[in-house]
CSV table of C-alpha atoms in Angstrom, one decimal:
chain,number,residue,atom,x,y,z
A,1,MET,CA,-27.4,-4.8,-15.4
A,2,PHE,CA,-24.2,-6.8,-16.2
A,3,LYS,CA,-24.6,-6.2,-20.0
A,4,SER,CA,-24.4,-2.4,-19.5
A,5,LEU,CA,-20.8,-2.6,-18.2
A,6,ASN,CA,-17.8,-2.4,-20.5
A,7,LYS,CA,-15.7,-5.6,-21.3
A,8,ASP,CA,-12.9,-4.7,-18.9
A,9,THR,CA,-15.3,-4.3,-15.9
A,10,LYS,CA,-17.1,-7.6,-16.9
A,11,ALA,CA,-13.8,-9.5,-17.0
A,12,LEU,CA,-12.7,-8.0,-13.7
A,13,LEU,CA,-16.0,-9.1,-12.1
A,14,LEU,CA,-15.6,-12.7,-13.4
A,15,SER,CA,-12.0,-12.7,-12.1
A,16,ARG,CA,-13.2,-11.5,-8.7
A,17,VAL,CA,-15.7,-14.4,-8.5
A,18,SER,CA,-13.1,-17.0,-9.3
A,19,SER,CA,-10.5,-15.5,-7.0
A,20,MET,CA,-13.0,-15.4,-4.1
A,21,VAL,CA,-13.9,-19.0,-4.7
A,22,GLY,CA,-10.2,-19.9,-4.2
A,23,SER,CA,-9.7,-17.6,-1.2
A,24,THR,CA,-12.8,-18.9,0.7
A,25,ALA,CA,-12.1,-22.6,-0.2
A,26,LEU,CA,-8.5,-22.7,0.9
A,27,PRO,CA,-9.0,-21.8,4.6
A,28,ILE,CA,-11.7,-24.5,4.9
A,29,ALA,CA,-9.3,-27.0,3.4
A,30,LEU,CA,-6.5,-25.9,5.8
A,31,THR,CA,-8.9,-25.9,8.8
A,32,PHE,CA,-10.1,-29.4,8.3
A,33,ALA,CA,-6.6,-30.7,7.3
A,34,VAL,CA,-5.6,-29.7,10.9
A,35,LEU,CA,-8.7,-31.2,12.5
A,36,ASP,CA,-8.3,-34.4,10.5
A,37,ARG,CA,-4.9,-34.7,12.3
A,38,HIS,CA,-6.8,-34.3,15.6
A,39,GLY,CA,-5.5,-30.8,16.0
A,40,SER,CA,-6.9,-28.5,18.6
A,41,ALA,CA,-8.7,-25.2,18.2
A,42,LEU,CA,-5.4,-23.5,19.1
A,43,ASP,CA,-3.7,-25.4,16.2
A,44,VAL,CA,-6.4,-24.2,13.8
A,45,GLY,CA,-5.9,-20.7,15.1
A,46,VAL,CA,-2.2,-20.8,14.5
A,47,VAL,CA,-2.6,-22.0,10.9
A,48,VAL,CA,-5.3,-19.6,10.0
A,49,ALA,CA,-3.6,-16.6,11.7
A,50,ALA,CA,-0.4,-17.5,9.8
A,51,SER,CA,-2.0,-16.3,6.5
A,52,ASP,CA,-3.5,-13.2,8.1
A,53,LEU,CA,-0.3,-11.8,9.7
A,54,PRO,CA,1.8,-11.4,6.6
A,55,PHE,CA,-1.4,-10.2,4.8
A,56,VAL,CA,-1.7,-7.3,7.2
A,57,LEU,CA,2.0,-6.5,7.4
A,58,LEU,CA,2.4,-6.4,3.6
A,59,LEU,CA,-0.8,-4.6,2.7
A,60,LEU,CA,0.8,-1.1,2.7
A,61,VAL,CA,3.6,-2.3,0.5
A,62,GLY,CA,1.0,-3.9,-1.9
A,63,GLY,CA,-0.9,-0.6,-2.0
A,64,VAL,CA,2.1,1.4,-2.9
A,65,VAL,CA,3.3,-1.1,-5.6
A,66,ALA,CA,-0.2,-1.1,-7.1
A,67,ASP,CA,-0.3,2.7,-7.3
A,68,ARG,CA,3.1,2.7,-9.0
A,69,HIS,CA,2.8,0.0,-11.5
A,70,ARG,CA,0.4,-1.7,-13.9
A,71,ARG,CA,-2.2,-3.2,-11.6
A,72,ARG,CA,-3.2,-6.0,-14.0
A,73,LEU,CA,0.3,-7.4,-14.0
A,74,ILE,CA,0.5,-7.4,-10.2
A,75,ALA,CA,-2.9,-9.1,-9.9
A,76,LEU,CA,-1.9,-11.8,-12.4
A,77,MET,CA,1.3,-12.5,-10.5
A,78,SER,CA,-0.6,-12.8,-7.2
A,79,ASP,CA,-3.1,-15.2,-8.7
A,80,GLY,CA,-0.2,-17.3,-10.2
A,81,ILE,CA,1.6,-17.5,-7.0
A,82,ARG,CA,-1.5,-18.4,-5.0
A,83,SER,CA,-2.3,-21.2,-7.5
A,84,LEU,CA,1.1,-22.7,-6.9
A,85,ILE,CA,0.8,-22.4,-3.2
A,86,SER,CA,-2.6,-24.1,-3.3
A,87,LEU,CA,-1.1,-26.9,-5.4
A,88,SER,CA,1.7,-27.3,-2.8
A,89,ILE,CA,-0.9,-27.6,0.0
A,90,THR,CA,-2.7,-30.2,-2.0
A,91,LEU,CA,0.5,-32.3,-2.4
A,92,VAL,CA,1.6,-32.1,1.3
A,93,ILE,CA,-1.9,-33.2,2.5
A,94,ALA,CA,-2.1,-36.0,0.0
A,95,LEU,CA,1.4,-37.2,0.9
A,96,HIS,CA,0.6,-37.0,4.6
A,97,MET,CA,3.3,-34.3,5.2
A,98,ASP,CA,0.8,-31.8,6.5
A,99,SER,CA,2.2,-31.1,9.9
A,100,VAL,CA,1.0,-27.9,11.6
A,101,LEU,CA,4.4,-26.4,10.9
A,102,ILE,CA,4.4,-27.0,7.1
A,103,LEU,CA,0.8,-25.9,6.8
A,104,THR,CA,1.6,-22.7,8.7
A,105,LEU,CA,4.6,-21.9,6.4
A,106,LEU,CA,2.4,-22.4,3.3
A,107,SER,CA,-0.3,-20.3,4.9
A,108,VAL,CA,2.3,-17.5,5.4
A,109,LEU,CA,3.2,-17.5,1.7
A,110,TRP,CA,-0.5,-17.5,0.7
A,111,GLY,CA,-1.3,-14.5,2.9
A,112,SER,CA,1.7,-12.6,1.5
A,113,ALA,CA,0.6,-13.0,-2.1
A,114,ARG,CA,-2.9,-12.0,-1.2
A,115,ALA,CA,-1.6,-8.7,0.3
A,116,PHE,CA,-0.7,-7.6,-3.2
A,117,PHE,CA,-3.9,-8.7,-4.8
A,118,VAL,CA,-6.5,-7.0,-2.6
A,119,PRO,CA,-5.4,-3.3,-3.0
A,120,THR,CA,-4.6,-3.9,-6.6
A,121,ILE,CA,-8.1,-5.0,-7.5
A,122,ALA,CA,-9.6,-2.2,-5.5
A,123,GLY,CA,-7.7,0.3,-7.7
A,124,MET,CA,-8.6,-1.6,-10.9
A,125,VAL,CA,-12.4,-1.0,-10.4
A,126,PRO,CA,-12.4,2.8,-10.9
A,127,GLU,CA,-9.5,2.5,-13.4
A,128,VAL,CA,-11.5,0.5,-15.9
A,129,THR,CA,-15.0,1.7,-15.1
A,130,PRO,CA,-16.5,5.0,-16.3
A,131,ALA,CA,-17.5,7.4,-13.4
A,132,GLU,CA,-21.2,7.2,-14.2
A,133,GLN,CA,-21.1,3.4,-13.8
A,134,LEU,CA,-19.0,3.3,-10.7
A,135,HIS,CA,-21.9,2.9,-8.2
A,136,ARG,CA,-23.4,0.0,-10.2
A,137,ALA,CA,-20.0,-1.5,-10.7
A,138,ASN,CA,-19.2,-1.5,-7.0
A,139,SER,CA,-22.5,-3.1,-6.2
A,140,LEU,CA,-21.7,-5.8,-8.8
A,141,VAL,CA,-18.2,-6.2,-7.4
A,142,GLY,CA,-19.7,-6.8,-4.0
A,143,ALA,CA,-22.2,-9.2,-5.6
A,144,SER,CA,-19.4,-11.1,-7.4
A,145,THR,CA,-17.4,-11.2,-4.1
A,146,SER,CA,-20.5,-12.6,-2.4
A,147,LEU,CA,-21.1,-15.1,-5.1
A,148,GLY,CA,-17.5,-16.3,-4.6
A,149,ASN,CA,-18.2,-16.5,-0.9
A,150,LEU,CA,-21.3,-18.5,-1.6
A,151,VAL,CA,-19.8,-21.0,-4.1
A,152,GLY,CA,-16.4,-21.4,-2.5
A,153,PRO,CA,-17.4,-22.5,1.0
A,154,ALA,CA,-20.3,-24.6,-0.2
A,155,LEU,CA,-18.1,-26.5,-2.7
A,156,ALA,CA,-15.2,-26.7,-0.3
A,157,GLY,CA,-17.3,-28.0,2.5
A,158,LEU,CA,-18.9,-30.6,0.3
A,159,ILE,CA,-15.6,-31.7,-1.2
A,160,VAL,CA,-13.8,-31.8,2.1
A,161,ALA,CA,-16.6,-33.8,3.7
A,162,THR,CA,-16.8,-36.3,0.8
A,163,MET,CA,-13.3,-36.5,-0.6
A,164,GLY,CA,-10.9,-34.7,1.8
A,165,PRO,CA,-8.9,-31.5,2.5
A,166,ALA,CA,-6.4,-32.2,-0.3
A,167,GLU,CA,-9.2,-32.0,-2.9
A,168,GLY,CA,-10.5,-28.8,-1.4
A,169,ALA,CA,-7.1,-27.2,-1.8
A,170,LEU,CA,-6.9,-28.4,-5.4
A,171,MET,CA,-10.2,-26.7,-6.1
A,172,ALA,CA,-8.7,-23.5,-4.8
A,173,CYS,CA,-5.8,-23.9,-7.2
A,174,ALA,CA,-8.2,-24.3,-10.1
A,175,ALA,CA,-10.1,-21.2,-9.1
A,176,TYR,CA,-7.0,-19.0,-9.1
A,177,ILE,CA,-6.0,-20.3,-12.5
A,178,THR,CA,-9.5,-19.3,-13.7
A,179,SER,CA,-9.2,-15.9,-12.2
A,180,SER,CA,-5.9,-15.4,-14.1
A,181,PHE,CA,-7.6,-16.2,-17.3
A,182,PHE,CA,-10.2,-13.4,-16.9
A,183,LEU,CA,-7.6,-10.9,-15.6
A,184,ALA,CA,-5.6,-11.5,-18.8
A,185,ARG,CA,-8.6,-10.1,-20.7
A,186,VAL,CA,-8.6,-6.8,-18.9
A,187,SER,CA,-7.0,-3.9,-20.8
A,188,GLN,CA,-3.5,-3.0,-19.6
A,189,SER,CA,-3.9,0.8,-20.1
A,190,ARG,CA,-4.2,3.1,-17.1
A,191,LYS,CA,-6.2,5.7,-19.1
A,192,ASP,CA,-7.4,7.7,-16.1
A,193,ILE,CA,-3.9,8.5,-14.7
A,194,ASP,CA,-1.7,11.1,-16.3
A,195,GLU,CA,1.7,9.6,-17.2
A,196,ALA,CA,3.5,12.5,-15.6
A,197,VAL,CA,1.9,11.8,-12.3
A,198,THR,CA,2.9,8.2,-12.5
A,199,ARG,CA,6.5,9.0,-13.3
A,200,ASP,CA,6.6,11.5,-10.4
A,201,LYS,CA,5.3,8.8,-8.1
A,202,LYS,CA,8.1,6.5,-9.0
A,203,ARG,CA,10.6,9.0,-7.8
A,204,VAL,CA,8.9,9.3,-4.4
A,205,SER,CA,10.2,7.0,-1.7
A,206,PHE,CA,8.1,4.1,-0.4
A,207,LEU,CA,7.9,5.5,3.1
A,208,ARG,CA,6.7,8.8,1.8
A,209,GLU,CA,3.9,7.2,-0.1
A,210,ILE,CA,2.9,5.1,2.9
A,211,LYS,CA,2.7,8.3,4.9
A,212,GLU,CA,0.7,10.0,2.2
A,213,GLY,CA,-1.8,7.1,2.4
A,214,TYR,CA,-2.2,7.5,6.2
A,215,ILE,CA,-2.7,11.3,5.9
A,216,ALA,CA,-5.4,10.7,3.3
A,217,ILE,CA,-7.3,8.3,5.6
A,218,ARG,CA,-6.8,10.5,8.7
A,219,SER,CA,-8.1,13.6,6.9
A,220,LYS,CA,-11.6,12.1,6.8
A,221,SER,CA,-12.9,11.2,10.2
A,222,TRP,CA,-15.7,9.1,9.0
A,223,ALA,CA,-13.3,6.8,7.2
A,224,PHE,CA,-10.7,6.8,10.0
A,225,TRP,CA,-13.2,5.8,12.8
A,226,THR,CA,-15.0,3.2,10.7
A,227,ILE,CA,-11.7,1.5,10.0
A,228,VAL,CA,-10.7,1.7,13.7
A,229,ILE,CA,-14.0,0.2,14.9
A,230,PHE,CA,-13.9,-2.6,12.4
A,231,GLY,CA,-10.3,-3.3,13.5
A,232,VAL,CA,-11.4,-3.8,17.1
A,233,ALA,CA,-14.3,-6.0,15.9
A,234,HIS,CA,-11.9,-8.3,14.1
A,235,LEU,CA,-10.0,-8.7,17.4
A,236,THR,CA,-13.1,-9.3,19.6
A,237,THR,CA,-15.5,-11.0,17.3
A,238,PHE,CA,-14.6,-12.0,13.7
A,239,GLY,CA,-11.2,-13.4,14.5
A,240,PRO,CA,-12.5,-15.7,17.2
A,241,LEU,CA,-15.4,-16.7,15.0
A,242,PHE,CA,-13.1,-18.0,12.3
A,243,VAL,CA,-11.5,-20.3,14.8
A,244,VAL,CA,-14.3,-21.5,17.1
A,245,GLY,CA,-17.0,-21.6,14.4
A,246,PRO,CA,-15.6,-24.6,12.5
A,247,VAL,CA,-15.0,-26.4,15.8
A,248,ILE,CA,-18.6,-25.9,16.9
A,249,ALA,CA,-19.9,-26.9,13.4
A,250,ALA,CA,-17.8,-30.1,13.3
A,251,ARG,CA,-18.7,-31.1,16.8
A,252,ASP,CA,-22.3,-30.0,17.3
A,253,LEU,CA,-23.8,-29.2,14.0
A,254,GLY,CA,-23.1,-32.2,11.7
A,255,GLY,CA,-19.5,-31.8,10.6
A,256,ALA,CA,-17.4,-30.0,8.0
A,257,ALA,CA,-20.3,-29.5,5.5
A,258,SER,CA,-22.4,-27.6,8.0
A,259,TRP,CA,-19.7,-24.9,8.4
A,260,GLY,CA,-19.5,-24.6,4.7
A,261,TYR,CA,-23.2,-24.1,4.6
A,262,ILE,CA,-23.0,-21.4,7.3
A,263,VAL,CA,-20.3,-19.5,5.4
A,264,ALA,CA,-22.3,-19.9,2.2
A,265,ALA,CA,-25.4,-18.5,3.9
A,266,GLU,CA,-23.5,-15.4,4.7
A,267,GLY,CA,-22.5,-15.3,1.0
A,268,VAL,CA,-26.1,-15.6,-0.1
A,269,GLY,CA,-27.1,-12.7,2.2
A,270,ALA,CA,-24.1,-10.6,1.1
A,271,LEU,CA,-25.1,-11.2,-2.6
A,272,ILE,CA,-28.6,-9.9,-1.9
A,273,GLY,CA,-27.2,-7.0,0.1
A,274,SER,CA,-24.9,-6.0,-2.7
A,275,LEU,CA,-27.7,-6.1,-5.3
A,276,LEU,CA,-29.9,-4.0,-3.0
A,277,ALA,CA,-27.1,-1.4,-2.9
A,278,MET,CA,-27.5,-0.9,-6.6
A,279,ARG,CA,-30.6,1.1,-6.0
A,280,ARG,CA,-30.4,4.9,-5.7
A,281,PRO,CA,-28.3,5.5,-2.6
A,282,PRO,CA,-30.0,7.2,0.4
A,283,ARG,CA,-29.1,10.8,1.3
A,284,HIS,CA,-27.0,9.5,4.3
A,285,PRO,CA,-25.5,6.3,3.0
A,286,LEU,CA,-23.0,5.5,5.7
A,287,PHE,CA,-25.5,6.1,8.5
A,288,ARG,CA,-28.0,3.8,6.8
A,289,ALA,CA,-25.4,1.1,6.2
A,290,ASP,CA,-24.0,1.2,9.8
A,291,THR,CA,-27.5,1.0,11.3
A,292,LEU,CA,-28.4,-2.0,9.2
A,293,MET,CA,-25.4,-3.9,10.5
A,294,LEU,CA,-27.0,-4.1,13.9
A,295,LEU,CA,-29.3,-6.7,12.5
A,296,GLY,CA,-26.4,-9.1,12.0
A,297,VAL,CA,-25.5,-9.4,15.7
A,298,PRO,CA,-28.0,-12.1,16.8
A,299,SER,CA,-26.3,-14.7,14.6
A,300,PHE,CA,-23.3,-14.9,17.0
A,301,PHE,CA,-25.6,-15.8,19.9
A,302,LEU,CA,-27.6,-18.4,18.0
A,303,LEU,CA,-24.4,-20.2,16.9
A,304,ALA,CA,-23.1,-20.0,20.5
A,305,LEU,CA,-26.3,-21.7,21.7
A,306,HIS,CA,-26.1,-24.5,19.1
A,307,VAL,CA,-29.7,-24.0,18.0
A,308,ASP,CA,-31.0,-25.8,15.0
A,309,LEU,CA,-28.9,-25.3,11.9
A,310,ILE,CA,-31.8,-23.7,9.9
A,311,TYR,CA,-32.1,-20.8,12.4
A,312,ILE,CA,-28.4,-20.2,12.3
A,313,LEU,CA,-28.4,-20.2,8.5
A,314,LEU,CA,-31.2,-17.6,8.5
A,315,SER,CA,-29.6,-15.3,11.0
A,316,VAL,CA,-26.2,-15.6,9.2
A,317,ALA,CA,-27.9,-14.7,5.9
A,318,VAL,CA,-29.4,-11.6,7.5
A,319,SER,CA,-25.9,-10.7,8.7
A,320,GLY,CA,-24.6,-11.2,5.2
A,321,VAL,CA,-27.3,-8.9,3.7
A,322,THR,CA,-26.1,-6.1,6.0
A,323,LEU,CA,-22.4,-6.6,5.4
A,324,GLY,CA,-23.0,-6.9,1.6
A,325,TYR,CA,-24.9,-3.6,1.5
A,326,PHE,CA,-22.3,-1.9,3.7
A,327,GLY,CA,-19.4,-3.1,1.6
A,328,SER,CA,-20.9,-1.8,-1.7
A,329,VAL,CA,-21.7,1.6,-0.1
A,330,TRP,CA,-18.2,1.8,1.5
A,331,GLU,CA,-16.2,1.1,-1.6
A,332,THR,CA,-18.2,3.7,-3.6
A,333,LEU,CA,-17.6,6.3,-0.8
A,334,LEU,CA,-13.9,5.7,-0.8
A,335,GLN,CA,-13.6,5.8,-4.6
A,336,ARG,CA,-15.5,9.0,-4.9
A,337,SER,CA,-13.6,10.7,-2.0
A,338,TYR,CA,-10.0,10.0,-3.1
A,339,PRO,CA,-8.2,10.5,-6.4
A,340,LEU,CA,-7.4,7.4,-8.5
A,341,GLU,CA,-3.7,7.5,-8.0
A,342,GLN,CA,-4.3,7.1,-4.2
A,343,ILE,CA,-7.0,4.4,-4.3
A,344,SER,CA,-4.8,1.4,-3.8
A,345,LYS,CA,-2.9,3.0,-0.9
A,346,VAL,CA,-6.2,4.1,0.7
A,347,SER,CA,-7.6,0.6,0.2
A,348,SER,CA,-4.5,-1.0,1.7
A,349,TYR,CA,-4.9,1.2,4.8
A,350,ASP,CA,-8.6,0.3,4.9
A,351,TRP,CA,-7.8,-3.4,4.8
A,352,MET,CA,-4.9,-3.2,7.2
A,353,GLY,CA,-6.6,-1.0,9.7
A,354,SER,CA,-9.7,-3.1,9.6
A,355,THR,CA,-7.9,-6.5,9.8
A,356,ALA,CA,-4.6,-5.7,11.6
A,357,LEU,CA,-5.9,-7.3,14.8
A,358,LEU,CA,-7.4,-10.3,13.1
A,359,PRO,CA,-4.4,-12.6,13.7
A,360,LEU,CA,-4.5,-11.7,17.4
A,361,GLY,CA,-8.3,-12.3,17.4
A,362,GLU,CA,-7.8,-15.7,15.9
A,363,ALA,CA,-5.1,-16.6,18.4
A,364,PHE,CA,-7.2,-15.2,21.2
A,365,GLY,CA,-10.2,-17.2,20.1
A,366,GLY,CA,-8.3,-20.4,20.1
A,367,ALA,CA,-6.7,-19.8,23.4
A,368,ALA,CA,-9.9,-18.5,25.1
A,369,ALA,CA,-11.9,-21.4,23.8
A,370,GLY,CA,-9.5,-23.8,25.6
A,371,VAL,CA,-10.1,-22.0,28.9
A,372,PHE,CA,-13.7,-20.8,28.7
A,373,GLY,CA,-15.3,-22.8,25.9
A,374,GLU,CA,-16.3,-22.0,22.3
A,375,SER,CA,-19.8,-20.8,23.2
A,376,GLN,CA,-18.6,-18.3,25.8
A,377,VAL,CA,-16.1,-16.9,23.3
A,378,LEU,CA,-18.9,-16.3,20.7
A,379,ILE,CA,-21.2,-14.7,23.3
A,380,PHE,CA,-18.5,-12.3,24.3
A,381,GLY,CA,-17.9,-11.5,20.6
A,382,GLY,CA,-21.6,-10.8,20.0
A,383,VAL,CA,-21.8,-8.4,23.0
A,384,ALA,CA,-18.6,-6.6,21.8
A,385,LEU,CA,-19.9,-6.3,18.2
A,386,LEU,CA,-23.2,-4.8,19.4
A,387,THR,CA,-21.3,-2.2,21.4
A,388,LEU,CA,-19.0,-1.3,18.6
A,389,PHE,CA,-21.8,-0.9,16.0
A,390,LEU,CA,-23.8,1.3,18.4
A,391,ILE,CA,-20.7,3.5,18.8
A,392,LEU,CA,-20.3,3.7,15.0
A,393,VAL,CA,-23.9,4.7,14.5
A,394,ALA,CA,-23.6,7.4,17.2
A,395,LEU,CA,-20.6,9.1,15.6
A,396,PRO,CA,-21.5,12.6,14.3
A,397,SER,CA,-19.2,12.1,11.2
A,398,THR,CA,-21.2,9.1,10.2
A,399,ARG,CA,-24.3,11.2,9.7
A,400,ARG,CA,-22.4,14.0,7.9
A,401,VAL,CA,-21.6,11.8,4.9
A,402,ARG,CA,-24.2,12.4,2.3
A,403,TYR,CA,-24.9,12.1,-1.4
A,404,GLU,CA,-25.7,15.2,-3.4
A,405,GLN,CA,-25.9,15.4,-7.2
A,406,GLY,CA,-24.2,12.1,-7.7
A,407,GLY,CA,-21.2,12.9,-5.5
A,408,VAL,CA,-20.2,12.4,-1.9
A,409,ILE,CA,-20.5,15.7,0.1
A,410,ARG,CA,-19.1,16.0,3.6
A,411,SER,CA,-19.3,18.6,6.3
A,412,ALA,CA,-16.4,21.0,6.6
A,413,ASN,CA,-14.6,18.9,9.2
A,414,ASN,CA,-15.3,15.6,7.3
């Protein structure tokens, strides 16, 4: 399975695992650095949202830059900057200079660097992977991401609980350095893009390329509406979860380590879901993936009710399976539906559209928890998520996406 891939794809997968370890560990370190200072849920929301806001705002810029220049270099620079930021967070926590303001500023810088990494990596997968291996590669990319989501939170939760948030941030720094090592082993060539196309792109203005990315997304209704619905879900459900979830875990489920285990359970499930996606895709892949995601909704209600941790972990793992399966299917659909020179821009719109409302969701979650309580916020989020997924399954364009002879075939109106 892994051995059948070329060396560039293997190195990219190993880099992805390491990067995800850092990106999932650092928010946990930041969250409990705030809580250790007796910060409120609102304080946690401010610090966490501070990384997401610049991430969303700079995604389109990152996508255009990645489509214009050597993606490997951009990814290396992003990893290097994030390792320095993680080290800075380690130092300010260790020196007791970790005020909410300072952590917020460092979180802004971290989110800005991440905005260039995400669309760049999305473009590197089809760039270094032969077309016949793309479906398998995307499943393994999803699996590697899930593995990072598994290892990062579990280690971070354990380290924060036993040693402290500073050591958790230091672990993130080491993970980014490791990611850079593997990225450096990826070939620099962009063999699948004609040099004339690249030179022509450099003469086109940034704004025009940003507009081209929007037109590309809007031209396919299944892609557009999926992104919109996930955007709303980040406002109503996922954003609040990232804020009130750690608070519930720390107060009612045994402390920092329990939240790390919950996030890790999602990673285990997503790893399984990504591997399941390696099988021959169904005729209607998007409809199948959207329908399966309904199975993940109960986890929000179980967490809100503070049931035994084992039941929460099992339900979150099921949610992870559905999200991991969806992610692998989704990436393959996008990469087979758009030309390589547009992939990073399309990915940036995908990420921006899906997560643009995340900072508001995190701020909303923190504020609403102070008024209504954490459990009520999660119950509202679960109801909203169920409604949104039912709408997504009911969309005609969802059913029209189908595989035929190894390619994605859509109806005339997409």
